[in-house]
XYZ file of C-alpha atoms in Angstrom:
561
model
C 114.739 60.164 76.644
C 112.508 61.776 79.441
C 114.581 64.309 81.016
C 113.984 66.547 83.880
C 116.289 69.533 83.533
C 116.336 72.251 85.791
C 115.212 75.699 84.839
C 117.887 78.408 85.772
C 116.354 80.992 88.286
C 117.521 84.497 88.935
C 118.967 83.602 92.223
C 120.912 80.763 90.593
C 122.894 83.431 88.306
C 122.515 86.629 90.313
C 122.363 85.736 94.041
C 123.475 89.020 95.530
C 121.355 91.215 93.002
C 117.714 92.196 93.898
C 115.128 90.654 91.401
C 112.636 92.814 89.860
C 109.743 91.807 87.920
C 109.619 90.815 84.277
C 108.232 94.213 82.997
C 111.127 95.955 84.798
C 113.628 94.219 82.517
C 111.735 94.146 79.246
C 110.934 97.721 79.343
C 114.912 98.316 79.211
C 114.878 96.474 75.802
C 114.258 97.932 72.524
C 110.910 97.088 71.025
C 112.196 95.601 67.742
C 114.453 93.546 69.817
C 111.535 92.193 71.787
C 109.132 91.446 68.932
C 111.769 89.615 66.997
C 112.689 87.463 70.219
C 109.276 86.036 70.392
C 109.525 84.412 66.779
C 113.054 83.699 67.162
C 112.699 81.578 70.435
C 109.598 79.859 68.733
C 111.936 78.779 66.032
C 115.157 78.302 67.695
C 114.578 76.305 70.874
C 118.117 75.229 71.576
C 119.075 78.640 72.733
C 120.364 78.420 76.541
C 122.746 80.198 78.818
C 125.924 79.230 77.008
C 125.022 80.651 73.695
C 122.602 83.664 74.532
C 125.063 86.342 74.251
C 126.532 88.311 71.350
C 129.427 89.762 73.431
C 131.974 86.926 74.083
C 133.173 88.617 77.292
C 129.572 88.891 78.765
C 128.875 85.230 77.320
C 131.805 84.036 79.298
C 130.906 85.779 82.571
C 127.538 84.224 82.512
C 128.817 81.021 81.712
C 131.126 81.025 84.703
C 128.525 82.073 87.122
C 126.310 79.136 85.857
C 128.981 76.498 86.168
C 129.807 77.847 89.570
C 126.282 77.371 90.730
C 125.762 74.085 89.238
C 129.087 72.596 90.818
C 128.152 74.283 94.274
C 124.484 72.645 94.207
C 125.668 69.295 92.545
C 123.505 70.129 89.523
C 124.539 67.185 87.031
C 122.323 67.579 84.160
C 122.812 71.039 82.170
C 120.312 73.633 83.405
C 117.916 75.419 80.684
C 117.319 79.001 80.337
C 114.373 78.803 77.609
C 111.680 76.321 77.372
C 108.560 76.652 75.238
C 106.365 77.475 78.393
C 108.849 80.412 79.508
C 108.981 81.657 75.772
C 104.970 81.993 75.752
C 105.089 83.730 78.989
C 107.711 86.190 77.673
C 105.579 86.533 74.664
C 102.677 87.567 76.771
C 104.540 90.019 78.843
C 105.889 91.616 75.466
C 102.683 91.821 73.621
C 100.692 93.375 76.627
C 102.806 96.005 77.105
C 104.172 97.197 73.635
C 103.379 101.060 74.330
C 106.065 101.239 76.812
C 109.011 99.770 75.080
C 112.193 101.803 73.946
C 112.243 102.472 70.088
C 115.943 102.400 69.959
C 118.373 100.108 72.107
C 120.779 101.538 74.707
C 123.058 98.819 73.409
C 123.135 95.062 72.330
C 124.527 94.251 75.488
C 121.856 95.987 77.586
C 119.099 94.324 75.258
C 120.560 90.820 75.826
C 121.326 90.951 79.400
C 117.939 92.381 80.194
C 116.109 89.784 78.217
C 118.427 87.120 79.992
C 117.323 88.363 83.312
C 113.703 88.519 82.258
C 113.672 84.759 81.565
C 115.299 83.912 84.871
C 112.554 85.827 86.546
C 109.951 83.990 84.463
C 111.686 80.597 85.289
C 111.468 81.335 89.074
C 107.759 82.046 88.653
C 107.336 78.764 86.811
C 109.339 76.684 89.562
C 107.572 78.217 92.309
C 104.357 77.026 90.847
C 105.112 73.169 90.923
C 104.155 71.409 93.952
C 105.844 68.213 94.918
C 104.307 67.679 98.468
C 101.934 64.811 97.649
C 103.976 62.779 95.223
C 103.575 59.027 95.693
C 105.571 57.142 98.143
C 105.930 53.940 95.992
C 109.380 54.472 94.066
C 107.915 53.712 90.494
C 104.700 55.432 91.049
C 106.732 58.586 92.479
C 108.481 58.496 88.893
C 105.097 58.485 87.314
C 103.847 61.268 89.440
C 106.927 63.264 88.789
C 106.648 62.764 85.031
C 102.853 63.903 84.951
C 103.574 66.844 87.333
C 106.324 68.069 84.604
C 104.975 66.909 81.372
C 101.103 67.323 81.691
C 101.182 71.042 81.929
C 103.110 71.574 78.667
C 101.896 68.812 76.695
C 99.345 70.731 74.554
C 102.497 72.639 73.041
C 104.535 69.446 72.127
C 105.679 66.166 73.797
C 109.244 66.741 72.602
C 111.523 69.557 72.249
C 112.401 68.014 68.741
C 108.622 68.633 67.789
C 109.013 68.550 63.808
C 106.951 64.976 63.289
C 104.552 66.149 66.013
C 103.984 69.248 63.935
C 103.492 67.667 60.447
C 101.064 65.245 62.342
C 99.272 68.400 63.818
C 98.750 70.128 60.397
C 97.801 66.657 58.564
C 94.986 66.005 61.265
C 94.128 69.681 61.357
C 93.389 69.867 57.662
C 91.508 66.435 58.116
C 89.473 67.530 60.845
C 88.445 71.154 59.465
C 87.431 69.277 56.199
C 84.981 67.026 58.428
C 83.829 70.094 60.591
C 82.599 71.630 57.026
C 80.917 68.522 55.882
C 79.039 68.578 59.322
C 78.130 72.292 59.115
C 76.931 71.567 55.573
C 74.802 68.579 56.635
C 71.874 70.339 57.878
C 70.262 73.743 57.057
C 70.339 74.479 60.984
C 74.120 74.918 60.878
C 74.189 77.383 57.886
C 74.291 80.372 60.050
C 76.802 78.808 62.426
C 79.039 78.290 59.368
C 78.532 81.844 57.840
C 79.511 83.390 60.999
C 82.235 81.267 61.713
C 83.707 82.121 58.326
C 83.260 85.891 58.900
C 85.286 85.694 62.224
C 88.301 84.884 59.963
C 87.293 87.710 57.480
C 86.537 85.232 54.867
C 83.497 84.772 53.016
C 83.542 81.192 51.854
C 84.807 77.702 52.746
C 87.018 77.816 49.906
C 88.762 81.027 50.780
C 89.129 79.932 54.197
C 90.800 76.664 53.301
C 93.120 78.140 50.671
C 94.209 80.869 53.384
C 94.491 78.256 55.982
C 96.962 76.045 54.022
C 98.731 78.874 52.764
C 99.626 79.776 56.234
C 100.307 76.125 57.254
C 102.979 76.160 54.180
C 104.584 79.092 55.408
C 104.727 77.679 58.867
C 106.496 74.374 57.480
C 108.844 76.576 55.530
C 109.922 78.292 58.703
C 110.453 75.219 60.461
C 112.903 74.039 57.644
C 114.546 77.366 57.228
C 114.418 78.841 60.613
C 113.441 81.900 59.361
C 110.560 83.375 61.705
C 109.129 86.166 59.843
C 107.115 86.225 56.859
C 106.179 89.161 54.445
C 102.659 89.108 53.140
C 101.388 91.575 50.122
C 98.130 89.998 49.334
C 95.087 91.950 50.746
C 92.967 89.017 51.363
C 95.664 87.035 53.293
C 96.386 90.224 55.228
C 92.574 90.386 56.332
C 92.784 86.896 57.237
C 95.995 87.163 59.276
C 94.846 90.231 60.822
C 91.742 88.301 62.198
C 94.106 86.307 64.364
C 95.947 89.282 66.002
C 95.031 91.458 68.887
C 96.436 94.572 70.473
C 94.756 93.549 73.769
C 96.968 90.778 74.807
C 96.427 90.007 78.705
C 98.343 87.543 81.011
C 96.800 84.383 81.524
C 97.756 81.232 83.161
C 96.962 79.187 80.043
C 97.821 81.638 77.486
C 93.912 81.881 76.467
C 94.578 85.272 74.701
C 97.592 84.039 72.596
C 95.789 81.043 71.431
C 93.072 82.898 70.308
C 95.573 85.231 68.607
C 98.859 83.527 67.481
C 99.880 85.774 65.015
C 101.480 89.137 65.697
C 102.934 91.991 63.211
C 106.420 93.681 63.369
C 105.192 96.026 60.939
C 102.393 96.631 58.311
C 103.002 93.859 56.284
C 105.773 91.663 58.190
C 104.296 88.946 60.671
C 105.446 86.191 62.774
C 103.791 83.721 64.957
C 104.083 83.368 68.927
C 103.915 79.626 68.465
C 103.604 77.047 65.790
C 101.187 74.620 67.542
C 98.861 77.707 68.464
C 98.731 78.956 64.968
C 97.493 75.564 63.722
C 95.247 74.965 66.754
C 93.650 78.177 65.958
C 91.703 76.406 62.996
C 90.248 73.377 64.859
C 91.257 73.188 68.516
C 90.198 76.966 69.388
C 87.402 76.856 66.840
C 85.167 74.950 69.442
C 85.283 78.195 71.442
C 84.628 80.489 68.654
C 81.510 78.091 67.566
C 80.124 78.266 71.289
C 80.344 82.060 71.241
C 78.247 82.001 67.881
C 75.816 79.066 69.098
C 74.904 80.816 72.142
C 73.497 83.810 70.358
C 71.238 81.376 68.392
C 68.125 80.786 70.441
C 66.589 78.220 67.895
C 69.883 76.332 68.107
C 69.848 76.056 71.594
C 66.117 75.235 72.040
C 66.531 72.141 69.438
C 70.214 70.875 70.417
C 70.465 72.236 74.204
C 74.054 72.929 75.614
C 76.713 73.695 73.217
C 79.392 71.280 74.574
C 76.799 68.499 74.810
C 75.788 69.095 71.121
C 79.443 69.714 69.797
C 80.669 66.442 71.764
C 77.793 64.009 70.613
C 76.867 65.236 67.510
C 80.310 66.217 65.954
C 83.123 64.732 67.989
C 81.328 61.246 68.505
C 78.605 60.805 65.587
C 80.237 62.549 63.067
C 84.134 62.705 63.439
C 84.931 59.605 65.248
C 82.260 57.271 63.497
C 83.340 58.622 60.031
C 86.848 57.932 60.624
C 86.536 54.566 62.274
C 84.302 53.357 59.618
C 86.756 54.460 56.909
C 89.460 52.524 58.649
C 87.294 49.466 59.398
C 85.540 49.672 55.963
C 85.538 45.959 55.189
C 82.239 44.007 55.192
C 83.285 41.277 57.292
C 84.176 43.640 60.400
C 81.008 43.347 63.026
C 79.904 46.554 64.344
C 76.776 47.458 66.579
C 73.783 47.832 64.763
C 72.453 51.606 64.291
C 69.560 52.463 66.197
C 67.357 55.581 66.357
C 67.859 56.171 70.097
C 71.222 55.082 71.767
C 70.643 52.623 74.463
C 71.848 52.942 78.093
C 75.607 51.730 78.459
C 75.968 51.571 74.709
C 79.862 51.459 73.503
C 80.803 54.637 71.668
C 81.840 52.232 68.970
C 82.220 48.555 68.729
C 84.035 46.515 66.392
C 84.630 42.497 66.230
C 86.964 40.630 63.904
C 87.465 37.023 64.068
C 87.901 36.382 68.016
C 89.017 40.013 68.633
C 86.653 42.607 70.234
C 87.441 46.362 70.284
C 85.468 48.445 72.558
C 85.806 52.216 71.752
C 84.831 54.971 74.488
C 85.224 58.624 72.868
C 85.910 61.273 75.423
C 86.029 65.041 74.183
C 87.137 66.658 77.639
C 88.109 70.092 78.497
C 90.860 70.915 81.099
C 90.663 73.868 83.048
C 93.357 76.512 82.686
C 93.919 76.564 86.345
C 94.707 72.971 86.472
C 96.664 72.994 83.394
C 99.197 75.563 85.058
C 98.970 74.220 88.734
C 101.732 71.487 88.358
C 99.789 69.831 91.230
C 99.771 65.867 90.972
C 96.735 65.754 93.295
C 94.702 68.022 90.723
C 95.899 65.992 87.808
C 94.888 62.582 89.274
C 91.567 64.013 90.376
C 90.964 65.326 86.756
C 91.741 61.931 85.014
C 89.600 60.044 87.604
C 86.468 62.264 87.105
C 86.600 62.512 83.498
C 87.721 59.007 82.722
C 86.673 56.696 85.400
C 83.711 58.148 87.469
C 82.029 61.566 87.832
C 80.236 61.114 90.894
C 78.144 58.038 90.825
C 77.999 57.971 86.990
C 80.711 55.678 85.167
C 82.416 57.246 82.546
C 84.766 56.119 80.175
C 87.020 53.362 81.852
C 84.031 52.502 83.829
C 81.627 52.440 80.758
C 84.273 50.006 79.163
C 84.351 47.587 82.143
C 80.419 47.584 82.276
C 80.427 46.397 78.620
C 83.189 43.746 79.290
C 80.946 42.361 82.174
C 78.126 42.015 79.658
C 80.341 40.098 77.238
C 81.615 38.025 79.938
C 78.154 37.399 81.285
C 77.000 36.408 77.618
C 74.402 39.163 78.032
C 75.992 41.588 75.576
C 73.075 43.597 73.852
C 74.957 44.661 70.709
C 76.193 41.606 69.283
C 74.484 38.463 69.750
C 77.272 36.150 68.421
C 79.489 37.025 71.560
C 77.042 35.346 73.717
C 78.088 31.971 72.584
C 80.613 29.822 74.313
C 83.344 31.151 72.298
C 86.431 32.818 73.957
C 86.885 36.255 72.550
C 89.858 38.671 73.412
C 88.967 42.138 74.312
C 90.699 45.467 73.580
C 89.520 48.462 75.678
C 90.211 51.689 73.716
C 89.655 55.216 75.063
C 89.736 57.534 72.318
C 90.484 61.114 73.314
C 90.066 64.272 71.291
C 92.644 66.407 72.873
C 96.499 65.526 72.321
C 97.094 66.846 76.039
C 96.211 63.312 77.334
C 99.007 61.661 75.390
C 101.170 63.248 77.870
C 103.528 60.546 79.494
C 102.258 58.721 82.212
C 98.495 59.279 81.522
C 97.885 55.902 79.811
C 99.947 54.091 82.601
C 98.054 55.487 85.463
C 94.544 55.045 83.638
C 95.589 51.696 82.884
C 96.546 50.892 86.431
C 93.275 52.094 87.763
C 91.278 49.953 84.838
C 93.139 46.903 85.625
C 92.228 47.070 89.533
C 88.685 48.087 88.713
C 88.292 45.183 86.347
C 89.687 42.635 88.624
C 87.274 43.920 91.405
C 84.053 44.087 89.387
C 84.509 40.832 87.262
C 85.907 38.728 89.773
C 86.282 35.136 88.545
C 85.631 36.397 84.898
C 88.515 38.335 84.873
C 91.470 36.628 82.685
C 94.150 38.952 81.681
C 95.118 36.949 78.710
C 91.608 37.797 77.175
C 90.815 41.063 78.604
C 93.621 43.344 77.460
C 95.013 46.250 78.962
C 93.721 49.914 78.441
C 94.955 52.127 75.455
C 94.561 55.547 75.388
C 94.875 56.998 71.870
C 94.136 60.384 70.517
C 92.012 60.998 67.225
C 95.014 63.017 65.483
C 96.903 59.583 65.860
C 94.298 57.491 64.198
C 94.025 60.399 61.300
C 97.880 60.270 60.977
C 97.899 56.358 60.882
C 94.661 55.543 58.907
C 96.565 54.912 55.731
C 98.592 52.184 57.569
C 95.728 50.861 59.332
C 93.833 50.246 56.296
C 96.659 48.348 54.501
C 96.231 44.968 56.603
C 93.519 43.949 58.930
C 95.964 42.895 61.771
C 97.930 46.520 61.912
C 95.647 47.995 64.499
C 95.868 45.044 66.783
C 99.666 44.387 66.370
C 100.006 48.165 67.285
C 97.743 47.568 70.482
C 99.492 44.547 71.677
C 103.328 46.147 71.073
C 102.147 49.159 72.951
C 100.636 47.307 75.990
C 103.274 45.020 76.089
C 105.911 48.056 76.545
C 103.525 49.759 79.098
C 102.680 46.654 81.325
C 106.174 45.195 81.246
C 108.521 45.880 84.398
C 112.109 45.222 83.479
C 114.783 44.400 86.060
C 117.746 46.415 85.741
C 121.323 44.930 85.479
C 124.231 47.129 85.188
C 127.750 47.382 86.155
C 127.902 51.161 86.711
C 125.773 53.669 88.404
C 125.694 55.704 85.016
C 124.667 52.384 83.074
C 122.080 51.596 85.797
C 120.650 55.249 85.424
C 120.533 55.027 81.659
C 118.773 51.618 81.581
C 116.229 53.132 84.463
C 115.212 55.808 82.281
C 115.046 53.817 79.205
C 112.558 51.603 80.976
C 110.726 54.606 82.280
C 110.366 55.689 78.766
C 108.990 52.268 77.485
C 106.324 52.262 80.192
C 105.294 55.597 80.457
C 105.273 56.520 76.728
C 101.699 57.079 74.910
C 100.830 54.676 71.876
C 101.302 58.044 69.706
C 104.851 58.105 70.253
C 105.410 54.319 69.499
C 107.356 53.676 66.366
C 105.395 52.106 63.676
C 106.756 50.860 60.191
C 104.826 53.855 58.476
C 105.225 57.444 57.247
C 102.668 59.425 55.469
C 103.930 59.710 51.715
C 105.053 63.040 50.324
C 102.349 62.720 47.676
C 99.591 62.421 49.969
C 100.652 65.222 52.233
C 101.375 67.498 49.363
C 97.990 66.422 48.105
C 96.303 68.073 51.303
C 97.908 71.521 50.072
C 96.357 71.174 46.372
C 94.520 74.404 46.763
C 97.605 76.525 47.255
C 100.226 74.879 45.177
C 101.197 76.688 42.018
C 102.733 74.750 39.324
């Protein structure tokens, strides 16, 4: 369910006590407790105010304070103390102030109470950052705004608190994308130095060694998820060097955890390590790789002269023309699928990927979009809407994403489509527009709903009498990780992809009336309907799971008989 639980603040629990900053409290906690807390919170997200303390007397006292506050302020949902976001903020403070910590604890009670207060202070700061002044006045749109405000800033961590399936998917997709990246870097002599220096940044000398160490770490993380053991011991010198490349003694506070993302591993002693966040650790090998490659690329003048701006080069040459095209060609590999012809030079307004099967047309626009760290952490609905509009609708006077899709639909409806003459006949075709995104943050609840709302309005206005909702379907926003994860299922039957799109669009575009005999039942059904409409396609249930054999095959380099 989509729930908006209140974060406990310092004033809620200790209304008569002066609040200090986070560092004040963690400086009263022993170093070992602090370092272990990072990994513990990452592995045990259910820790809350009612199970935080070892001492039952102290636990009961805190519990009573929270209950008293909740009753006084009519707080119906159970408040939360620790979120993924709060855990990362605490990790930043701990890892950036290690030299000042106590070597020995004053007492277990003191350690736990000061940690508890540190979390409360962090929650106060996080709550103050969220702005609700400009929420949409319409009732349902207000709920969309509220969902985006709460969920968008945290969606690059995980969409759900129970993130096991998301984590499996991330590992599966990351292995695939890293493999494709190496194929791309091996495809031209121009990229040899780029690959060599990239490997060196991980203290590895070969693609094979890099892949082996990456998969070994992924295996350890999966083991940790299962056992809830958040520390790992490593004796192999090569593995230690590899892990050391992902650590830093110069952690700094940053609104988007930039330094933590680049250094997701930390050591408790010489050979004992843990991770600040499972998703950051996996993202280090692809999502964060883009910035390491940019750093190397910018030092290579011949590459810049030949290929221009790094992000233009990476997004077009790799994300679109290599990663996306290879994946979609593999999924839709049968000869009777009609695709746009290959040309030496891309034509103006050309779809990023085009597919026709029988009387169905699938129009893909690929978007590899960066979100500024200030926007992600702002919690401001106006900023989020402005980002969605500029990146996926129109950037100044230039149509992007949705705008390009509508232009292609207009060409098809006007019987002037340049990339498939067969659709310029008198036949009726059903068109499925698809926005393929490279970053999972745009699978945040409410993003597809809002973009589809804008797309429908624009399509009606531009197409006029040619607009027919029965043949021009709603917009589907799907991330490339989901396509990678679903690829085996999509290849089983030609109809599977269309069926998933139809089911998703029906759920997203259907407004259900609520009939209930009690207020509690009405609230339950309202929330259920909200989930149905605002959920991304990546969270829809499909009759498929990656087989154990297929998943295990991804780790063949590190499996020991």
